[in-house]
């Protein structure tokens, strides 16, 4: 029998035994839900398998097998990776080095063959110490090292050398810095709709970090020992154990359901995971929403308690820096940049001091946060924040003062939310803490979205951020009483999840708040109006033809005053930016700004005048053409073929660019295609000029679809002599450059395609995202004539996917329906597109029904 055959038999036996043991443990866990025994038993089963492999590979007695990382703690989730260290002597005395290396390689290979997801390292004691000194991750994994088998004395030497070189203070500082960097990757919030239960703020990693730094400092290695040491109270220890148990069980069940290592609570696993915990859907909430709310509250508690613990550990590690820096008032002092209560019963004696703490946090220079003692006192004062506390006139005054401060508002409100003070002061806010949003474009819970919107408004008011959105900063700088906007932001989505129109329900909440806080009539009416209308401006800008003077007049009649217009514009920009990084783009910013300026002109007394607007744009475009040295009157041949609608739908810069490109080619027999990086950034502007034909728009969309370019906007013009002059704004989801590098390629390829009049290809069926598969929306198609009966307006709402726009355009082309303009509005994973159509066939009701039916079939996911 060969050596290979001799090793293979034990490997198969060990693999079968390990697989059976793991399956039995998981089955028992699913029936008992007790996660701690599962994790320890999985670690023991893994120990047994590795010991068997160690023996089968005849590893030398002078080596040792060590478990590190989470495995070193003696805990494993069902599909966790298994981190091991093969510890070797500095100079092997009983093994040939080449033979030893061969045995190590066979052992690691066999460990993989056992079905273990191995993370392995092979080092001597001094190599371990050197690596730990250079890499905090290695140093952390070795902190919980545990001998599995092999040379005991070698492991003891390693353990002694490790602890001899471990500097608890340096370790603490490195781990806290690492935690801050990790939290920053998750926007410092646990409230993502698909959180990472291990790495996100408030996740398992935060709990592990506390135990690591405590263990490194010799303060203890579990919550009971930290309680005994006085770093936490018995109640806090109990809370930590309870939430840790929940998070571990959540992770274990997630692994079991996914049948692999899975730490992100993705949408498509949330429902089966919730059901495994016994949550059941109700008419008001999905099972997944109930589970996620439980998760967010656990993460919130972990965040609060972790902050307290880390500060307490720091105070013991750095005792010389823990004294009082200055006295702020009779109730508060500063200790090394943290606001601390002067005595433990401050909040019990004077409950309004709870809000005073956050006001001082804003007002006092040098204060970085609340101390552990203050946070603990707030945590223990939850029962004091009752109905009488909310109605206390002093508390109402303090809350308004918090909103009116010149700086620190965002940080204060986030801290108030983190410590549950905000939700206890505004009970309806408490109802939306951890409230999921299944609208395919919000990526945060409702409470986190509201705080993001408020943060965005605050950034408009801060000089250091003026470069981000200069126009918004200019408007905010001239806006009286900006705190009015912050109140509106707090209430604009506060009624979500209650059923009914959240804007209408939120109005009642906002009005009650204003009355209780003695806000003047004028400001109250503005706040309530903003809550009611907070979606209106984005809908008008993105779904209606804002080149139509009647649209502007109608919007102006809703707004009525310039102060309202400015307030709504600022709230709208902040709101869209606060939904998801993928939803906002420069094009949407331009649409909103153009609508603001046009409406401001009407509110200022200017009567919308198509003729004067036409003349103004033409004169501005001519001025730009002169700068480009275009001959005098060269534009006339082209402009004579264009109607008023063309000039109203394009700004002077675009008119000038298109004229400069086309004035020599007005009667061209060949397609003219030009592309340039969009002046508004992050997109490619594509101009197409060619003799018109019914399937032209669909053919262009087919090209964009094939090349992965998403259409952000389309402005389609048919000249008086039968040419199509189409302007597209396109972007690639994975392109982060200037688009200059692909402009020439698009010009050549699209011109060649337009020369070859092929039959339109079948649309591609792009894969739907996980989010869309989990929360599909019902596709909608609405086709109706416009107010003047000149065109038809087609509105489409559907799940976004590659090929969607082309699928729509192809149906229209097959019915010989022309597209005059298209407004493409992508909201995360959902699209809300509006098309202006012409076509004699649409005058027939039968044809309309047929077109709508085919469109619904085409956009169905």
PDB file of C-alpha atoms in Angstrom, residues 45-46 86 111 230 250 294 415 473 500 569 577 783 785 808 831:
ATOM      1  CA  UNK A  45     -15.396  18.657  17.053  1.00  0.00           C
ATOM      2  CA  UNK A  46     -12.922  20.672  15.009  1.00  0.00           C
ATOM      3  CA  UNK A  86       1.598  25.460  13.406  1.00  0.00           C
ATOM      4  CA  UNK A 111      -7.079  19.906   7.108  1.00  0.00           C
ATOM      5  CA  UNK A 230     -15.892  47.373  38.538  1.00  0.00           C
ATOM      6  CA  UNK A 250     -28.391  35.413  14.738  1.00  0.00           C
ATOM      7  CA  UNK A 294     -34.790  43.531  17.396  1.00  0.00           C
ATOM      8  CA  UNK A 415     -25.840  60.998  20.316  1.00  0.00           C
ATOM      9  CA  UNK A 473     -24.705  76.881   0.912  1.00  0.00           C
ATOM     10  CA  UNK A 500     -51.699  55.939   5.306  1.00  0.00           C
ATOM     11  CA  UNK A 569     -35.379  73.176  -2.383  1.00  0.00           C
ATOM     12  CA  UNK A 577     -28.867  62.808  -0.776  1.00  0.00           C
ATOM     13  CA  UNK A 783     -50.687  56.429 -20.867  1.00  0.00           C
ATOM     14  CA  UNK A 785     -53.006  62.665 -23.445  1.00  0.00           C
ATOM     15  CA  UNK A 808     -39.907  50.078 -23.571  1.00  0.00           C
ATOM     16  CA  UNK A 831     -37.217  53.448 -12.059  1.00  0.00           C
TER      17      UNK A 831
END
